Tab-separated table of C-alpha atoms in Angstrom:
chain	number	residue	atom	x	y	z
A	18	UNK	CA	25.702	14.594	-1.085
A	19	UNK	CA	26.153	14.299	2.280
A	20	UNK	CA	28.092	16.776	4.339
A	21	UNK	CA	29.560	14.860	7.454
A	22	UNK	CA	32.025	16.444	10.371
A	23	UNK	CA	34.287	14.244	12.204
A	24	UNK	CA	36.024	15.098	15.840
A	25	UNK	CA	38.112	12.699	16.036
A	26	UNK	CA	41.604	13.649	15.657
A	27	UNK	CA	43.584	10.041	15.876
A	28	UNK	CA	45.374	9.685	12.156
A	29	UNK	CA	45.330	5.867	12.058
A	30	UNK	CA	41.285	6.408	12.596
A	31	UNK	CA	40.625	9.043	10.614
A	32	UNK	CA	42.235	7.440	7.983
A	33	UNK	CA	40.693	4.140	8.057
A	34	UNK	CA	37.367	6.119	8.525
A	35	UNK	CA	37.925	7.961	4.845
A	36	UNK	CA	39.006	4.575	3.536
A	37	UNK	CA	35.749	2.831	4.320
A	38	UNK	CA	33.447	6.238	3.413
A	39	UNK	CA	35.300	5.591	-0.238
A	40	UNK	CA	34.927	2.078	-0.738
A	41	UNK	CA	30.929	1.759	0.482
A	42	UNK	CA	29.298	4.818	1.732
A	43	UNK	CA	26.127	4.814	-0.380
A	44	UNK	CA	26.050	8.508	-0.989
A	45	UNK	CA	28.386	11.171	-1.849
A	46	UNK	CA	29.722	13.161	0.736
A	47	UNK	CA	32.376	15.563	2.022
A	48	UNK	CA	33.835	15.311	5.212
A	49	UNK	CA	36.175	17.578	7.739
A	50	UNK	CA	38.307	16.684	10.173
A	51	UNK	CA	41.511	17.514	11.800
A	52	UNK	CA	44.932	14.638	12.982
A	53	UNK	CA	46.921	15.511	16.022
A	54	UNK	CA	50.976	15.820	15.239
A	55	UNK	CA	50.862	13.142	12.489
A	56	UNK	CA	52.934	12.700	9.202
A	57	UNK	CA	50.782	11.372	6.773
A	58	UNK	CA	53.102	9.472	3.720
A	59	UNK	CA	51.876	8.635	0.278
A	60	UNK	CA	50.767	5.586	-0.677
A	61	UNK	CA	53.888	4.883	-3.016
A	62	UNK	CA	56.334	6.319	-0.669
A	63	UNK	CA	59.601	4.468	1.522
A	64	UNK	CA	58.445	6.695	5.035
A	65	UNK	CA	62.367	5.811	6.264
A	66	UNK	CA	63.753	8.006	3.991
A	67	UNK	CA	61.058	10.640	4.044
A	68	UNK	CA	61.367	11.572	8.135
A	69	UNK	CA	63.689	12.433	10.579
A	70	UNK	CA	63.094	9.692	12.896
A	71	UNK	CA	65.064	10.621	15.866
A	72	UNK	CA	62.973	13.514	15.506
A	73	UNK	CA	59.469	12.146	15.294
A	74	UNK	CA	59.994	9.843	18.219
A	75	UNK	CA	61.274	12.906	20.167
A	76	UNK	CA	58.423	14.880	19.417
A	77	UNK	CA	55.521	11.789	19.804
A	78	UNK	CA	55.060	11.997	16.105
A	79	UNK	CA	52.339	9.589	14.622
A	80	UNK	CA	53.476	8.337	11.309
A	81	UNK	CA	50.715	7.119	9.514
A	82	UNK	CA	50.552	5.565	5.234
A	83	UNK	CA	47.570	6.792	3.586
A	84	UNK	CA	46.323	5.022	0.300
A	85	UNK	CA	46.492	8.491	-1.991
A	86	UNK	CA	49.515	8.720	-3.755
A	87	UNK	CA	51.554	12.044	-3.748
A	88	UNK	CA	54.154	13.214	-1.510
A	89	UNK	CA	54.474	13.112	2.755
A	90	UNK	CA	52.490	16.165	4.676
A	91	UNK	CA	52.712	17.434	8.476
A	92	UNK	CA	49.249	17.233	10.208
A	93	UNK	CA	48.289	19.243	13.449
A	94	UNK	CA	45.539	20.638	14.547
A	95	UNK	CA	46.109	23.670	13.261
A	96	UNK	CA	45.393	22.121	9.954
A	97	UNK	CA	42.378	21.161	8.444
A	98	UNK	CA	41.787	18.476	6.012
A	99	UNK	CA	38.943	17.615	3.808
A	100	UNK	CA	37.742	14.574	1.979
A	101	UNK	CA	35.465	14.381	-1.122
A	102	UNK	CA	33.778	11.400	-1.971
A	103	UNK	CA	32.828	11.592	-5.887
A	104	UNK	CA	30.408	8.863	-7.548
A	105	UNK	CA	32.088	7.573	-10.387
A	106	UNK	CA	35.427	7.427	-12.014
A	107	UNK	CA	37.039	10.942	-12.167
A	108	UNK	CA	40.684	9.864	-14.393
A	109	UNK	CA	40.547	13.030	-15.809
A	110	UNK	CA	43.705	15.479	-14.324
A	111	UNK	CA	40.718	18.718	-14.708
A	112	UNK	CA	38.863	16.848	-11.929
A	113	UNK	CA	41.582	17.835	-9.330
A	114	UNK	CA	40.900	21.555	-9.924
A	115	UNK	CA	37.052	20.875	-10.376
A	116	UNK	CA	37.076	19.557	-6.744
A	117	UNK	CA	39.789	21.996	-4.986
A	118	UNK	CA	37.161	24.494	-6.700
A	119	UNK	CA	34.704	23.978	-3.993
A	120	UNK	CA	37.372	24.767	-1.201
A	121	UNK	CA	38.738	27.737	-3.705
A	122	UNK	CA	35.112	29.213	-3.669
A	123	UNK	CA	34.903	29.180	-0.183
A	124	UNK	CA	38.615	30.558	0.883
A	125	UNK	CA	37.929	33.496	-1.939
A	126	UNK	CA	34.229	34.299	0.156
A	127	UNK	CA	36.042	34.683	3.237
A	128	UNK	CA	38.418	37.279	1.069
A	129	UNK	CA	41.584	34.792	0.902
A	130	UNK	CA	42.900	35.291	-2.781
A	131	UNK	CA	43.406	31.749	-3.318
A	132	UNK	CA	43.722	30.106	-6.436
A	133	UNK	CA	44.011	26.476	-7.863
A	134	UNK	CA	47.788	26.306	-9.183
A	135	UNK	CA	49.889	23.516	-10.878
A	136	UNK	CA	48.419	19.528	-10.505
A	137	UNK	CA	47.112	19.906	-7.081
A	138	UNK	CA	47.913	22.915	-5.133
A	139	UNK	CA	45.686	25.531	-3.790
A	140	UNK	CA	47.883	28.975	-3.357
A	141	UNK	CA	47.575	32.571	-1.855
A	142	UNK	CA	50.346	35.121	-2.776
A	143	UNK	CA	52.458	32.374	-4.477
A	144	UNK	CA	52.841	29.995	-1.584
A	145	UNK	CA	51.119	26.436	-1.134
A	146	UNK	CA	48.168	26.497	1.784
A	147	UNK	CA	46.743	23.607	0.326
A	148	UNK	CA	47.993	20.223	-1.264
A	149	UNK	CA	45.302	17.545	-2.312
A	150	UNK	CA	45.492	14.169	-3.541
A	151	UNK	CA	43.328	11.272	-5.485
A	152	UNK	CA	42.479	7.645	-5.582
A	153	UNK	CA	40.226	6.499	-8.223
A	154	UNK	CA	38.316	2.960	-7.088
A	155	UNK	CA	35.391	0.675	-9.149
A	156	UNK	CA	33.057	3.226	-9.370
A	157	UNK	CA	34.004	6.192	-7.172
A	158	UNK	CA	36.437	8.317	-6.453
A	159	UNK	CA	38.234	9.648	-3.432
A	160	UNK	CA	39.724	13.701	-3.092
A	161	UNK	CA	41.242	14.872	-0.032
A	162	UNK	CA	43.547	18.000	0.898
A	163	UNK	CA	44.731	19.962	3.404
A	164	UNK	CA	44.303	23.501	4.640
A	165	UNK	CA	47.124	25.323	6.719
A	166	UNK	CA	45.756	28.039	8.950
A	167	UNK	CA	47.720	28.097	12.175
A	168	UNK	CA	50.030	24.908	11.478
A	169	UNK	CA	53.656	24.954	13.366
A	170	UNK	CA	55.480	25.492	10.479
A	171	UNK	CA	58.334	24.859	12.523
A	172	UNK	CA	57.905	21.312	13.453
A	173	UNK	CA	56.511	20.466	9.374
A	174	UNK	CA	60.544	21.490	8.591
A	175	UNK	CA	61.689	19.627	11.082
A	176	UNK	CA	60.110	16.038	11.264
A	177	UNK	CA	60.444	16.403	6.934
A	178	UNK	CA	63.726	16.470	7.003
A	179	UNK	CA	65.861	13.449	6.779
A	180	UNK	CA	69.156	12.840	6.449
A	181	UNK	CA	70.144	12.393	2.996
A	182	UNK	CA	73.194	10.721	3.332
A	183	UNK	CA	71.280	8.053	6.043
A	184	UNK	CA	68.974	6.124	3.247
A	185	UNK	CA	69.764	5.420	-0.731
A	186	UNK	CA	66.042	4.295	-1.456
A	187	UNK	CA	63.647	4.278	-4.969
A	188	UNK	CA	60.337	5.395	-4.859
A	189	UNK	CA	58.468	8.403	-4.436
A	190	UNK	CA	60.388	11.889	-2.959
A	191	UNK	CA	57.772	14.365	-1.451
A	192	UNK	CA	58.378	17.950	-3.388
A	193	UNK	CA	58.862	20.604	-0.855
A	194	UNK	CA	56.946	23.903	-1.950
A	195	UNK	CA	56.789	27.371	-0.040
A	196	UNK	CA	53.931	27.172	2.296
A	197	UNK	CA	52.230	29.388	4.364
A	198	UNK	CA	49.262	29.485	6.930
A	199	UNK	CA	46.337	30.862	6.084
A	200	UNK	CA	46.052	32.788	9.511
A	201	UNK	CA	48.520	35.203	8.083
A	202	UNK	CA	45.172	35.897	5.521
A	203	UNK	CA	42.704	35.854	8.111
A	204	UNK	CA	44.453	37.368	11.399
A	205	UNK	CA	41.430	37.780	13.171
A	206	UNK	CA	40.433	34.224	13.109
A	207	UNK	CA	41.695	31.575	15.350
A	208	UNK	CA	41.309	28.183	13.766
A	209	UNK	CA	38.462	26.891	15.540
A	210	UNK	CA	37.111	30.422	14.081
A	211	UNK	CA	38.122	29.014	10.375
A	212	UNK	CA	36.516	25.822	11.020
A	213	UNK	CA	33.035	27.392	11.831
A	214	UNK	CA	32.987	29.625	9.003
A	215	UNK	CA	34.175	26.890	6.971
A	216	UNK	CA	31.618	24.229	7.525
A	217	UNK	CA	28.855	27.281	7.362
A	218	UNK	CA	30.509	28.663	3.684
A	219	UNK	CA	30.708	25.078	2.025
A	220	UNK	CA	26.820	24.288	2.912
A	221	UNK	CA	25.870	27.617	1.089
A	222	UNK	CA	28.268	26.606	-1.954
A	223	UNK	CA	27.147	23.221	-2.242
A	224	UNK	CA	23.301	23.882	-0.941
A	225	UNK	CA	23.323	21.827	1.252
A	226	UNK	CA	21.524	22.267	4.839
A	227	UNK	CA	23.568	20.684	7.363
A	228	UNK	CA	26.765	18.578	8.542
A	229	UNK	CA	26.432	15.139	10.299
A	230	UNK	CA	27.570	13.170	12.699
A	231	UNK	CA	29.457	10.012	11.563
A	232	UNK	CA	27.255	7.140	11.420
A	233	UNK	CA	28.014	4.549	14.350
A	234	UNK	CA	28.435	1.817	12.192
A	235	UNK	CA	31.446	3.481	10.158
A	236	UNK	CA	33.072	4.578	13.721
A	237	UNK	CA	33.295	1.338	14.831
A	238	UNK	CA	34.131	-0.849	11.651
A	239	UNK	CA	37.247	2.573	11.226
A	240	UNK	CA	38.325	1.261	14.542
A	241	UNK	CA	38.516	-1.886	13.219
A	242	UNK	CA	40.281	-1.152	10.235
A	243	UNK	CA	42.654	1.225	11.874
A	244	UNK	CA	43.898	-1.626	14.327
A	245	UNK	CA	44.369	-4.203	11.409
A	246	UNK	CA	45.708	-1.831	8.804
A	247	UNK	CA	46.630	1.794	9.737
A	248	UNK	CA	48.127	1.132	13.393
A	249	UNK	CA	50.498	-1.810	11.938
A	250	UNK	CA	54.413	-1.370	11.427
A	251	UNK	CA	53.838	-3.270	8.008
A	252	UNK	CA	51.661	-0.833	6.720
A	253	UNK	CA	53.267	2.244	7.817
A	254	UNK	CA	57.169	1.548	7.436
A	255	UNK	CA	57.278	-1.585	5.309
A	256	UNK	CA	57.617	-0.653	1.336
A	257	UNK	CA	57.865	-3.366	-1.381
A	258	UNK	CA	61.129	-1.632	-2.790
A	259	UNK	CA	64.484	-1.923	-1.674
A	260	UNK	CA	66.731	0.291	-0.202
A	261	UNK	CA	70.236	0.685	1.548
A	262	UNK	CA	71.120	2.540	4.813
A	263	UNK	CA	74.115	3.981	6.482
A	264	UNK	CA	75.184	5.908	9.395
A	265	UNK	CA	78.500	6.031	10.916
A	266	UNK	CA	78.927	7.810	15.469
A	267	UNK	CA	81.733	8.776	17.128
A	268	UNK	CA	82.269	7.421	20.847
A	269	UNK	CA	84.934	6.999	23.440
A	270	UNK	CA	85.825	3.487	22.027
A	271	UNK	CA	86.543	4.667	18.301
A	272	UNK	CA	83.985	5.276	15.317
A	273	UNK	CA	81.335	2.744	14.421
A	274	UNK	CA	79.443	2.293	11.237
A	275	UNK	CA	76.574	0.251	10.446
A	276	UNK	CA	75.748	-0.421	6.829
A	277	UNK	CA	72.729	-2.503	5.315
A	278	UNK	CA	70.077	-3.230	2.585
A	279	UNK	CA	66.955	-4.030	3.063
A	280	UNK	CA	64.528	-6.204	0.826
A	281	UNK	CA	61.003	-7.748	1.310
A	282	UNK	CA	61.309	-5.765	4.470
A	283	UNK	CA	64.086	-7.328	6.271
A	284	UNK	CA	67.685	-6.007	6.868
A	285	UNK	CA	70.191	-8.179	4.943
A	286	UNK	CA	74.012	-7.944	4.274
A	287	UNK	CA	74.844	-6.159	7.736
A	288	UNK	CA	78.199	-4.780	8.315
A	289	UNK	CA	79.685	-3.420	10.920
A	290	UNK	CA	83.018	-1.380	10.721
A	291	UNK	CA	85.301	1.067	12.414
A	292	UNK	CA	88.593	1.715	14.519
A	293	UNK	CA	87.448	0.269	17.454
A	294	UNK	CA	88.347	-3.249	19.525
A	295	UNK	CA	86.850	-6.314	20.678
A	296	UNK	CA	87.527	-9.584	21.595
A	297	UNK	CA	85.230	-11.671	19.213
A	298	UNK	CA	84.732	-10.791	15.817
A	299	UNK	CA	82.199	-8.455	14.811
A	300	UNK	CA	81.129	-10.005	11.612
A	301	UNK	CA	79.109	-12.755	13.859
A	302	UNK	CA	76.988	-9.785	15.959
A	303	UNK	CA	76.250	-8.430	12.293
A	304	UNK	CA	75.008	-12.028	10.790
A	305	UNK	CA	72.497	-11.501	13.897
A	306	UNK	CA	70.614	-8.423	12.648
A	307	UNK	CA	70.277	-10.022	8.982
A	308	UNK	CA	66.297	-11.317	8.747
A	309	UNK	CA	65.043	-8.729	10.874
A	310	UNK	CA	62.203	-6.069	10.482
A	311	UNK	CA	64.045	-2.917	10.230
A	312	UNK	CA	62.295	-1.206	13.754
A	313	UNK	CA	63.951	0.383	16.153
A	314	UNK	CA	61.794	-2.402	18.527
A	315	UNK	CA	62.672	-5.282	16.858
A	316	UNK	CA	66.442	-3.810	16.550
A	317	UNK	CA	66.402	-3.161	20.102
A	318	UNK	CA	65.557	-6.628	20.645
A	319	UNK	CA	68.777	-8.093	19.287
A	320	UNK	CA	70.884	-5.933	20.736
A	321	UNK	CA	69.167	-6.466	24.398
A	322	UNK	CA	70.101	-10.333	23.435
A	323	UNK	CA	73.926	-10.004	22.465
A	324	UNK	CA	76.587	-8.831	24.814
A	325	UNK	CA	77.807	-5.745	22.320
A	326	UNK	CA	80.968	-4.959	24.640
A	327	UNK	CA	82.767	-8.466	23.483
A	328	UNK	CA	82.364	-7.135	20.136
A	329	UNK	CA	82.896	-3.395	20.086
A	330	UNK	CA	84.669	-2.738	23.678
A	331	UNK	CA	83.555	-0.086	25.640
A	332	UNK	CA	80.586	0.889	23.249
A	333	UNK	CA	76.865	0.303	25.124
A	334	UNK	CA	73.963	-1.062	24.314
A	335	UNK	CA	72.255	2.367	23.888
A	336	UNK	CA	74.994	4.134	22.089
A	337	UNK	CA	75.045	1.380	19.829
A	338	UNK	CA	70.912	1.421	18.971
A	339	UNK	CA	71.922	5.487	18.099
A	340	UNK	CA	73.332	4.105	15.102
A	341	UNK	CA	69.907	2.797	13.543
A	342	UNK	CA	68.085	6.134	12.960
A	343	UNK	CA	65.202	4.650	11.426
């Protein structure tokens, strides 16, 4: 098994990095490495209705899909994740607990009380510092989790929080669980402190002698993959289920709601409604919107292209693009 460390901390890379270690690297391996502010959502999930997007875009949020199922998770770099890659097929539900072992062993030797809980949480004192999920390929498998030490718990609240009333979707709902940061175990420790003690604590427990650098190779073919896959809107917005959205603002010209569905990733049946005037009828600046990716860019881009005030008087083109909070 090979023990590898990786500095990067750009989600879309990182991610495309542990895709390609778990579909060809020749070896087994585990690997560390850290994202900047990044919500990373389950493979299964519809990300609109998992984030506050106002929020994310406010806060320079990366929001990146990951191919693991399971619920949506906060990165920073207060938080450290780690990959295992397993040869062979591990179907079995034990072999979450059987990997999260390995991290177990170590948190316990650094006197952390942690202990593998439920389907795949690690906890200390009865609150989740550690969530992990799986992806089972031909002939290998592919465990990864996270590790809260100093993470701004703050911000995890925040950006996780949508508004329920915005998006009626089907899929996958992340489960929100009491968490807490390991630094509250460890006080003396900063996390670059945690990070040194845990690379040195998982070579004793696995025997091995050393962490590596990632091989060139895999660095540049992740950039690669990370441009075509993990840095595209399709990827990490588009979902193959449906879903509606709503969301109704209050301005100076009267109140304006904009309802739609989407399907195959396109907005369809738009309406527009409210107490407010205009000279032209607003069911014709609604047909516009139908066909188009639901993005705040590509949103932005009709609007830019319609004169909104002939439709809704006295309402502008930026209070109107408040109304699509996706």
């Amino acid at each position: 098994m090979d023990m590898l460390f990786n500095c990067r901390t750009d989600a879309t890379y990182n991610l495309a990095l542990e895709e390609l270690l778990a579909t060809d690297y020749p070896r087994g391996a585990i690997m560390l490495w850290r994202n900047d502010n990044a919500i990373i959502v389950g493979r299964n999930q519809n990300t609109a209705a998992e984030i506050d997007a106002e929020y994310v875009r406010e806060h320079r949020i990366d929001v990146v899909r990951r191919t693991t199922g399971g619920g949506a998770v906060y990165h920073d770099l207060g938080n450290v994740n780690y990959t295992i890659i397993a040869t062979g097929r591990q179907l079995e539900q034990e072999a979450f607990a059987r990997n999260a072992g390995i991290i177990v062993e170590v948190l316990n030797s650094m006197g952390v009380a942690a202990e593998f809980h439920g389907r795949n949480d690690i906890l200390v004192e009865g609150r989740k510092v550690s969530g992990s999920a799986k992806r089972v390929l031909a002939d290998r498998t592919l465990f990864h989790g996270t590790l809260l030490f100093d993470t701004d718990l703050s911000v995890l609240g925040a950006a996780l929080t949508p508004d329920e009333s915005k998006i009626r979707a089907k899929g996958i709902a992340s489960v929100r669980s009491r968490v807490a940061n390991l630094r509250e175990f460890l006080p003396q420790w900063d996390v670059e402190k945690f990070l040194s003690e845990l690379r040195a604590r998982l070579l004793r427990v696995t025997g091995q002698e050393e962490f590596r650098e990632i091989p060139a190779e895999y660095q540049r073919r992740a950039e690669a993959l990370a441009d075509a896959r993990y840095r595209t809107w399709e990827w990490n917005y588009g979902t193959v289920g449906s879903y509606s959205y709503c969301w109704r603002g209050r301005f100076p010209c009267g109140g304006v709601e904009v309802r739609f569905n989407v399907t195959d990733n396109r907005i369809a049946d738009m309406n527009i409604t409210g107490d407010f005037f205009g000279s032209e009828e607003v069911a014709a600046l609604a047909a516009r919107f139908n066909g188009v990716i639901p993005e705040r860019k590509a949103i932005a881009a009709v609007i830019a292209g319609n004169d909104i005030e002939r439709y809704i008087s006295g309402l502008t083109p930026e209070e109107f693009l408040s109304l699509f909070r996706i």
